[in-house]
Short mmCIF file of C-alpha atoms in Angstrom, two decimals:
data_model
loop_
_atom_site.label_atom_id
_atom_site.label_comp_id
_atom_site.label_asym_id
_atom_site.label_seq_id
_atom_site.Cartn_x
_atom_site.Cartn_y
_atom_site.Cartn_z
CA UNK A 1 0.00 0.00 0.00
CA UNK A 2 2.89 2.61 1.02
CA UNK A 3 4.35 1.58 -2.23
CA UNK A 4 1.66 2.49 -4.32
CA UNK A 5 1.41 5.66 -2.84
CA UNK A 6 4.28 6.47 -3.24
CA UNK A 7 4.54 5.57 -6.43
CA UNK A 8 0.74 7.51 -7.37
CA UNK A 9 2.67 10.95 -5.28
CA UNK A 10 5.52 10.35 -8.15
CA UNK A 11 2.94 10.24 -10.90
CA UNK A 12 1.53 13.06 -10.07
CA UNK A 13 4.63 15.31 -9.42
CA UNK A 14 5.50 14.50 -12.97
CA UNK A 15 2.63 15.60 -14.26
CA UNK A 16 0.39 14.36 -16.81
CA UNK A 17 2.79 15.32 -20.51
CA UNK A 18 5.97 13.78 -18.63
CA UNK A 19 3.57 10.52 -17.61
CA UNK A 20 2.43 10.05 -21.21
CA UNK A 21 6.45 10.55 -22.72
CA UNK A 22 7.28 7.72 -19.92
CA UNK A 23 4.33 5.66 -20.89
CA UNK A 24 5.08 6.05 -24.61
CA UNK A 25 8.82 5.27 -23.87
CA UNK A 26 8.36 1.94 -22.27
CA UNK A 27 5.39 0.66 -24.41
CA UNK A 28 7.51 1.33 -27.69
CA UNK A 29 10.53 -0.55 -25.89
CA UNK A 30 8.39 -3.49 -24.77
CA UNK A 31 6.71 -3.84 -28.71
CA UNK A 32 10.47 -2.82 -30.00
CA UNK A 33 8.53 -0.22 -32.06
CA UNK A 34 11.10 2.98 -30.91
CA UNK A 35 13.01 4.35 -33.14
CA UNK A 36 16.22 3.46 -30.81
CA UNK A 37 16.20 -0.33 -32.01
CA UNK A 38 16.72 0.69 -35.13
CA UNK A 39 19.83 2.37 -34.72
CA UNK A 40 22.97 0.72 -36.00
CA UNK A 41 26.77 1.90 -36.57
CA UNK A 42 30.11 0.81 -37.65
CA UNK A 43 32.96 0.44 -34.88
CA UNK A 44 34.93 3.41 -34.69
CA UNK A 45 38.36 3.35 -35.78
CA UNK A 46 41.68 4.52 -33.77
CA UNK A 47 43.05 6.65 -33.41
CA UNK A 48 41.41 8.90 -31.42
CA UNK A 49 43.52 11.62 -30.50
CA UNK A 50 46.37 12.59 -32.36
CA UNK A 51 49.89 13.12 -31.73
CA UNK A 52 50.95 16.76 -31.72
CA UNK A 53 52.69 19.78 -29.69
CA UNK A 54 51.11 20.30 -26.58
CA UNK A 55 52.23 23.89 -24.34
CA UNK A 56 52.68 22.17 -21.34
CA UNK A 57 51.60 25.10 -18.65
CA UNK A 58 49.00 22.94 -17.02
CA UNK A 59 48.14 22.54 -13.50
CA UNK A 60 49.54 19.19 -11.46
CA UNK A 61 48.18 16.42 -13.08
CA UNK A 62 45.69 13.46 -11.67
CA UNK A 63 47.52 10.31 -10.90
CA UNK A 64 43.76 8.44 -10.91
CA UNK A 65 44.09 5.62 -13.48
CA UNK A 66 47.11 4.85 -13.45
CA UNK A 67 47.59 2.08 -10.94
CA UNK A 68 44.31 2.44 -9.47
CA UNK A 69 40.67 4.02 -9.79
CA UNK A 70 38.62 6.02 -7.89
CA UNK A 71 35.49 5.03 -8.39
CA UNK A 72 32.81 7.33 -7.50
CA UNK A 73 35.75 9.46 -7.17
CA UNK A 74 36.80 8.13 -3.71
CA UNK A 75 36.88 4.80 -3.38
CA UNK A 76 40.23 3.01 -4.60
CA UNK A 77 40.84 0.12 -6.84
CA UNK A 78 43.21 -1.53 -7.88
CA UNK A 79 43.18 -2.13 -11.91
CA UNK A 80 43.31 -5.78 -12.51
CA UNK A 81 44.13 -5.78 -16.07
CA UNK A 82 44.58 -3.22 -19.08
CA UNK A 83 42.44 -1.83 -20.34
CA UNK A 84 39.67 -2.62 -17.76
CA UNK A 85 37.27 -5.10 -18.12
CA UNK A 86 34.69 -2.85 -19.26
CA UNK A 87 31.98 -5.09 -17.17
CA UNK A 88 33.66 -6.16 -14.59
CA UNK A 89 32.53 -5.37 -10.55
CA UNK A 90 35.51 -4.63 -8.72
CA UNK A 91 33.22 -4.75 -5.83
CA UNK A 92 32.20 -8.46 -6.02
CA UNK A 93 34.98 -9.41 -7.96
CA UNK A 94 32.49 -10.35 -11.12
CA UNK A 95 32.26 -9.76 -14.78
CA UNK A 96 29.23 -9.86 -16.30
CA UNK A 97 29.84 -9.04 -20.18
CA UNK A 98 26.47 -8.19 -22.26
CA UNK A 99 28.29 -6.99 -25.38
CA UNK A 100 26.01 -9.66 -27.64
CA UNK A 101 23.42 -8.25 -26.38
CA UNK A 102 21.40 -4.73 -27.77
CA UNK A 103 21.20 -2.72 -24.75
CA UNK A 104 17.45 -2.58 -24.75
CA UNK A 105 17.26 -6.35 -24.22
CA UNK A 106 19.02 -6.07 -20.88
CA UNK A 107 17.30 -6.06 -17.58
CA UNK A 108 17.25 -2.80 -15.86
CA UNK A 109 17.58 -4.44 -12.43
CA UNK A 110 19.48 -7.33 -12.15
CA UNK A 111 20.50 -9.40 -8.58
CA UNK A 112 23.55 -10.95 -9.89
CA UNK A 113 25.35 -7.65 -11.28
CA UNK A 114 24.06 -5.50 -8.41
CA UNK A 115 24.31 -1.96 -8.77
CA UNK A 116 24.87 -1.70 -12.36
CA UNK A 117 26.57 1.97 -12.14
CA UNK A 118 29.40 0.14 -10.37
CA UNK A 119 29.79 -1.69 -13.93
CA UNK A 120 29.45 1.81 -15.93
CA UNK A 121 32.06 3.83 -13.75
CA UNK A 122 34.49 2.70 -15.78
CA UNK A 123 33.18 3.54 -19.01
CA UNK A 124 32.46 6.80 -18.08
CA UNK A 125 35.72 7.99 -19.47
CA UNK A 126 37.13 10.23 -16.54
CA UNK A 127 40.36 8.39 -17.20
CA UNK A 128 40.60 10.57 -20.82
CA UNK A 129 40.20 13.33 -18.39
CA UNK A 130 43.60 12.19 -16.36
CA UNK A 131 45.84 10.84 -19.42
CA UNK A 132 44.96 13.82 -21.14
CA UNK A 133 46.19 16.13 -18.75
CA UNK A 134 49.22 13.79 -18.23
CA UNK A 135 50.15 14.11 -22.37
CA UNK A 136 49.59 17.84 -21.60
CA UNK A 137 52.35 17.66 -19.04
CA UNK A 138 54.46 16.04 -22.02
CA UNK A 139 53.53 12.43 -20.87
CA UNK A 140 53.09 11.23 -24.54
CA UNK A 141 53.68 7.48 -23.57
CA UNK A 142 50.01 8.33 -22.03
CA UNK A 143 48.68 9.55 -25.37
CA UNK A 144 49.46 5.58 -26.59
CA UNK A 145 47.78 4.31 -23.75
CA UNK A 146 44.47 6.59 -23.92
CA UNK A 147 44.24 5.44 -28.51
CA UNK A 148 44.46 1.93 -26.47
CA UNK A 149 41.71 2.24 -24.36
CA UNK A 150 39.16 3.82 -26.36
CA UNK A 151 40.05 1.64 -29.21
CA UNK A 152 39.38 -1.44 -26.50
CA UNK A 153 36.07 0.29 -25.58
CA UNK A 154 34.85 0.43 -28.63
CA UNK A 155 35.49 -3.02 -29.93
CA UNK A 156 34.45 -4.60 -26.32
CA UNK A 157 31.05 -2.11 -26.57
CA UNK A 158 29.87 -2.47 -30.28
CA UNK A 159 27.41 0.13 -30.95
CA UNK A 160 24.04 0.32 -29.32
CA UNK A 161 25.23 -3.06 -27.29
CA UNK A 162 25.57 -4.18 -24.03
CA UNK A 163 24.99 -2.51 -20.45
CA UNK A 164 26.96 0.50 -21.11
CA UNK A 165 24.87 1.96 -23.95
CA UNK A 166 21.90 1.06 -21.66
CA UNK A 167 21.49 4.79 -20.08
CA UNK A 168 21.03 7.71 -22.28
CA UNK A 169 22.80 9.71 -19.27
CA UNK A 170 26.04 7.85 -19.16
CA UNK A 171 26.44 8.26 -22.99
CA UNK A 172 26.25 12.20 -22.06
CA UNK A 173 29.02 11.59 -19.80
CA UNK A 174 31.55 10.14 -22.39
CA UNK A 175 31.00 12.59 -24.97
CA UNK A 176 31.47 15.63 -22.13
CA UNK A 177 34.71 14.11 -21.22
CA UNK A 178 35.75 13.59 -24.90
CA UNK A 179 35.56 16.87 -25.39
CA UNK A 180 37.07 18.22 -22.68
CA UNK A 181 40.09 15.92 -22.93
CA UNK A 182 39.94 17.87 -26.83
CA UNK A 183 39.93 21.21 -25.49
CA UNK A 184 42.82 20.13 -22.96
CA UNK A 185 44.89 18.79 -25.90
CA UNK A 186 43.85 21.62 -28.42
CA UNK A 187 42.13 19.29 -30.74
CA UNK A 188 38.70 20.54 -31.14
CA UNK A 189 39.11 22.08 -34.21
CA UNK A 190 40.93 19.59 -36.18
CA UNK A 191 39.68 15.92 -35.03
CA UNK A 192 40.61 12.78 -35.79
CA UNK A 193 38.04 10.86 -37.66
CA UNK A 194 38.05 8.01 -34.78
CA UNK A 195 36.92 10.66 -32.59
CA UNK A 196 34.37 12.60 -34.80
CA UNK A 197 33.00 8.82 -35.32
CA UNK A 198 32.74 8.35 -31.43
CA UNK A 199 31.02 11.46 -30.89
CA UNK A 200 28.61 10.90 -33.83
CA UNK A 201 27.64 7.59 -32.79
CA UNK A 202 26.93 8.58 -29.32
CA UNK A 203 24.66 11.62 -29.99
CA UNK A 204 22.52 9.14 -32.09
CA UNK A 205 22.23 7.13 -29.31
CA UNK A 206 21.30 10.53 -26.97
CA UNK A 207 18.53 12.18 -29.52
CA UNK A 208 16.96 8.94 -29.79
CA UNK A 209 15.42 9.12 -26.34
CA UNK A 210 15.58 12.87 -25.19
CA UNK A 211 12.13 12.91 -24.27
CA UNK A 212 12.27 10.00 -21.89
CA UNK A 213 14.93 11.71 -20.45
CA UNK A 214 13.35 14.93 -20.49
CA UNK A 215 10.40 13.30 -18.62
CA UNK A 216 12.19 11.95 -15.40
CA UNK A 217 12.89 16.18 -14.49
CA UNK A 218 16.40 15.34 -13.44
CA UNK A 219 19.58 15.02 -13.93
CA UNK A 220 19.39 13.08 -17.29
CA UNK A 221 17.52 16.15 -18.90
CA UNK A 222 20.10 18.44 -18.26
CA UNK A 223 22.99 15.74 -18.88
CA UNK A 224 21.74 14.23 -22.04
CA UNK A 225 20.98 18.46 -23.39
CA UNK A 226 24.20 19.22 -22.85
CA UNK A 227 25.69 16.27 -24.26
CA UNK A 228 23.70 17.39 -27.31
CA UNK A 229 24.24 20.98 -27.21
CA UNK A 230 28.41 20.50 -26.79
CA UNK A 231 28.26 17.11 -29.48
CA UNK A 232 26.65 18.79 -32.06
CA UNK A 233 28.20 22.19 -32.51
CA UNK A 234 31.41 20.54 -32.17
CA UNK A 235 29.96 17.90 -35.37
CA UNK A 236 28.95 21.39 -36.83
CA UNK A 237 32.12 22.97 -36.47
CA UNK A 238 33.61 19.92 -38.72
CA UNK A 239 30.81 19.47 -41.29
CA UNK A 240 28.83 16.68 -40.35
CA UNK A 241 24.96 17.62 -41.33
CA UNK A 242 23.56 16.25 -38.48
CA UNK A 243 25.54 18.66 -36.01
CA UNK A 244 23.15 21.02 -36.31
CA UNK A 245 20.16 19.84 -35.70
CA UNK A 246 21.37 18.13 -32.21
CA UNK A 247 23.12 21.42 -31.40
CA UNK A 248 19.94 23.27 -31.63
CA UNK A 249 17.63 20.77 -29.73
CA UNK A 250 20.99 20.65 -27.32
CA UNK A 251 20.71 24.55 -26.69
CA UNK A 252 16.54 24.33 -27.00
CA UNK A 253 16.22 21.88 -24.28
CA UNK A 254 19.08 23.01 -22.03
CA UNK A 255 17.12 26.73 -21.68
CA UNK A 256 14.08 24.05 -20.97
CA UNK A 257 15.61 22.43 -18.35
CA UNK A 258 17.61 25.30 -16.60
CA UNK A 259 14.92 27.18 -15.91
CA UNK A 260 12.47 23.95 -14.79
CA UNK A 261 14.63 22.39 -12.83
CA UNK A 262 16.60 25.14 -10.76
CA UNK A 263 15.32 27.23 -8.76
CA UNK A 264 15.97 31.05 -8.36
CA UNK A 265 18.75 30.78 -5.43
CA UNK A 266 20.58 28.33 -7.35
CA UNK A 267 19.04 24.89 -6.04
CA UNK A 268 18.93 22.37 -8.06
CA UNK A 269 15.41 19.49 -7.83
CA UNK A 270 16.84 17.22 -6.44
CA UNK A 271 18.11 18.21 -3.09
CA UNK A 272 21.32 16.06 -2.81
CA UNK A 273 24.78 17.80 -2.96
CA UNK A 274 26.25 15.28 -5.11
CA UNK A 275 23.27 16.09 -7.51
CA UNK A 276 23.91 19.52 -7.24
CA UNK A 277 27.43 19.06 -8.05
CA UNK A 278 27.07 17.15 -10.75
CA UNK A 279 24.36 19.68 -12.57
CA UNK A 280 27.41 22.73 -11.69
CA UNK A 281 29.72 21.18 -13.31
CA UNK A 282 27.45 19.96 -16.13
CA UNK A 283 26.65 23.60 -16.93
CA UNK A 284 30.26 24.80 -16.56
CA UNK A 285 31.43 22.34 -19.41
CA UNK A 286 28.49 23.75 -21.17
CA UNK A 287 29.67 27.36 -20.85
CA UNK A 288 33.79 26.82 -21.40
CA UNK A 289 32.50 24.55 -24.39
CA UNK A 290 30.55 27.30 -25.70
CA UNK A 291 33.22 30.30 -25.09
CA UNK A 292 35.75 28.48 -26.73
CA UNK A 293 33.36 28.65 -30.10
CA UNK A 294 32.12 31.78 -29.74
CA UNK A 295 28.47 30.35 -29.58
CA UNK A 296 25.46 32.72 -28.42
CA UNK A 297 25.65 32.76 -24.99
CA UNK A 298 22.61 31.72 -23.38
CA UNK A 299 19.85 34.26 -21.65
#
């Protein structure tokens, strides 16, 4: 009984348009009617970032990924192997690889994985983040080891397969740290066609369910719009004719969600500090992304 009212006070906080884009979502899953199952892509070539000359005035450098992780961003682990195992639990010590499967087959609770963001951490690419700064700091034997990974990613996460294309959020993620790692090693401009591939086939991924992300009134609206907004000027900037369109629904529902979501003072919805963190910095990638192309600032 306390369950279902909770559940109806959920429903009803939504509101009736984001209930009906939810609704709409899963029945178009469950009938494999949505226009995400019909997505396909080739396997992205290395490599991904490309040798060059760095200035090297950067500030110290993260050591994270090098012997160990921090997942969550404080709690060490060792790395067993490298690259990662790209499913594996360093928590219970299990892999549990899904990369045969399409991610939409994939249960969205499951006892034996356990908390399946412990199995996406890894694939959330802060580790471009740290071996880019290191290549910064003239480190190029890290600029090897970052082609390595990504190239490892991609061939151990086939497009639109297995549990780390499952969440529309932590494909935002990857292409926010992608291009960061670009601005970091002055390579927005100019990219390789590995990494104009990545980014591509990730924003695909991202438009395809907006709206259901749109319709939690969270942090996957505002993730998943600036994913879209920073993805697609960036495809813009290097002629690919679908860069425009996802920059413009990037920057459309970004506005949208901004002024929806946070309140007046600053808070954010959902009253966690992590949360709150994790929108700041969201919307600070947004605006050194779009200062660095001289983009029309936002109101």
């Amino acid at each position: 009984m306390i369950d279902l009212l909770i559940k109806g006070r959920t429903a009803f906080a939504l509101g009736i348009p984001n209930l009906i884009r939810v609704i709409f979502y899963r029945l178009s899953i469950k009938f494999r009617l949505h226009p995400v199952q019909q997505l396909s892509a080739s396997i992205p070539k290395a490599p991904f970032f490309q040798r060059g000359y760095f200035k090297s005035n950067c500030p110290p450098c993260s050591d994270d990924w090098q012997e160990r992780a921090l997942y969550f961003g404080w709690m060490p682990r060792q790395l067993k192997t490298e690259p990662p195992d790209w499913y594996f639990n360093p928590f219970t010590s299990k892999s549990f690889n899904t990369s045969t499967l399409e991610w939409w087959r994939i249960l969205d609770f499951d006892g034996s994985v356990g908390d399946i963001k412990v199995i996406w951490e890894a694939s959330r690419f802060n580790w471009v983040l740290a071996f880019a700064q290191k290549v910064k700091a003239n480190d190029h034997s890290q600029l090897d080891r970052m082609n390595n990974w990504l190239e490892d990613w991609c061939i151990n996460n086939p497009p639109y397969c297995g549990s780390n294309w499952k969440c529309g959020q932590e494909a935002s993620i990857r292409v926010m740290h992608l291009a960061m790692a670009a601005l970091i090693l002055e390579q927005t401009q100019n990219p390789a066609q590995g990494l104009i591939d990545l980014v591509k086939l990730h924003l695909q991924r991202i438009a395809a369910t907006l709206s259901y992300a749109v319709a939690q009134d969270n942090n996957h609206g505002t993730s998943e719009a600036a994913a879209l907004f920073i993805g697609g000027s960036w495809l813009e900037l290097v002629g690919v004719n679908e860069g425009k369109s996802w920059h413009k629904l990037g920057r459309k529902w970004l506005k949208n969600r901004v002024f929806h979501l946070i309140e007046n003072d600053g808070s954010f919805s959902q009253y966690s500090v992590n949360y709150h963190r994790m929108m700041l910095d969201t919307m600070c990638m947004v605006e050194l992304w779009r200062r660095h192309l001289n983009l029309s600032p936002f109101p």
